[in-house]
Amino acid sequence: MGAELPQETPAVHAVDAVRAAAARAGLVREIEASGAFASDPAWREAFEEVPRHLFVPYYYVGTAEGYERLWGEDADPGRRERWLRGAYADEPLATRVRDGELISSSSQPSLMAQMLADLAVRDGDAVLEIGAGTGYNAALLAHRLGDALVTTVDLDPEITESARRHLAAAGRRPRVVTGDGARGCPEHAPYDRIIATCTLETVPRAWLAQCRPGARILAPMATGLILLEVEDGEHAEGRFLHTPAYFVPLRGGGREEHRMGLTGGLPRRALHSELFRFLLTLTRDVLDPHEALALWRREGKPSRERFGVTVSGSDVWAWLDDPTGPYAWPLP
């Protein structure tokens, strides 16, 4: 089914400031309990100060019939209250749905906080975000670093237009660029950090060329998060973090779901293992699912942290334990 995009209007005047502040404080306490603020307490202040509800003036919740829209300007006070509670729940929110397909979302706040902490920004770092979404993540980065050091890019002009409105409503003005995230944003390079909020199938070479030596790239890949250290414009390497992560693809989706349709005959217990699904997705273009299962068992059901990715010139590959070891798979 298609979901019509409503005309956005600022929801702030419909929100009781006291209730919004209380809901935001509850979310901050929940994130803090996860440990995401431990390495850089400045992120706690960012989540305290940046009002998430301004970035989700409407969102969609799944129903048996498809999607229901909750809206901050709803005439029904009960539905407005549901909208506000959902805006500050530690859950991802579907923000754009087209022909029944999710095309943009606001990520789970505790996962966003963990990713920002893993990015390990320093004062003065220039950051490129791939995937503008609602603009909320860019606002958190801009609060931490300043507007001038944050650039966010998205392919969809509707998404970038609404992100600009949300950011302006929150008093933030980082650069919001409409363009192909796979090409980065060379006009504002070089960057000290690149963070993607959409799933990659490979590491775009253009990103390395736009990074300073020593930069970090953090991006969802397969069902995990890869953290790369950039040596120079041709070389980067890093391992997956332990955190599971599921994001909208950088470009057209459906490949993981298609891959999962090729798993007939595999044990149900293996298919229910989140770590096996990670390996299956990571090796989908190279290994037959049954080969992937044999490897997974033989290597003691390896965790994400044992896997990594290397970029060297025109070659990009994933590996288990050792980038020059026997288990390595080219990425597309």
CSV table of C-alpha atoms in Angstrom, one decimal, residues 8-12 24 45-57 88 134-144 147 162-174:
chain,number,residue,atom,x,y,z
A,8,GLU,CA,4.5,19.1,7.6
A,9,THR,CA,3.9,21.9,10.0
A,10,PRO,CA,6.0,22.5,13.1
A,11,ALA,CA,4.5,20.4,15.9
A,12,VAL,CA,6.1,22.4,18.8
A,24,ARG,CA,13.1,13.4,26.9
A,45,GLU,CA,24.1,16.7,27.0
A,46,ALA,CA,23.3,16.4,23.3
A,47,PHE,CA,20.5,14.0,23.9
A,48,GLU,CA,19.2,16.2,26.7
A,49,GLU,CA,19.2,19.3,24.6
A,50,VAL,CA,18.1,18.2,21.2
A,51,PRO,CA,14.3,17.6,21.1
A,52,ARG,CA,13.6,14.4,19.1
A,53,HIS,CA,9.9,15.3,18.6
A,54,LEU,CA,10.8,18.2,16.4
A,55,PHE,CA,12.4,15.7,14.0
A,56,VAL,CA,9.4,13.3,13.8
A,57,PRO,CA,6.4,15.6,13.4
A,88,TYR,CA,10.7,9.6,23.0
A,134,THR,CA,15.0,13.2,9.8
A,135,GLY,CA,18.0,15.3,10.6
A,136,TYR,CA,18.1,14.2,14.3
A,137,ASN,CA,21.5,12.5,14.1
A,138,ALA,CA,23.0,15.6,12.3
A,139,ALA,CA,21.5,17.8,15.1
A,140,LEU,CA,23.2,15.7,17.8
A,141,LEU,CA,26.5,15.9,15.9
A,142,ALA,CA,26.1,19.7,15.4
A,143,HIS,CA,25.3,20.2,19.1
A,144,ARG,CA,28.5,18.3,20.0
A,147,ASP,CA,27.0,23.4,12.8
A,162,SER,CA,12.3,18.0,5.6
A,163,ALA,CA,15.6,17.5,7.4
A,164,ARG,CA,16.4,21.2,6.9
A,165,ARG,CA,13.0,22.2,8.3
A,166,HIS,CA,13.4,20.0,11.3
A,167,LEU,CA,17.0,21.2,12.0
A,168,ALA,CA,15.9,24.9,11.6
A,169,ALA,CA,13.0,24.3,14.1
A,170,ALA,CA,15.6,23.0,16.5
A,171,GLY,CA,17.9,25.9,15.9
A,172,ARG,CA,20.6,23.9,14.1
A,173,ARG,CA,22.0,24.6,10.7
A,174,PRO,CA,24.6,22.0,9.6
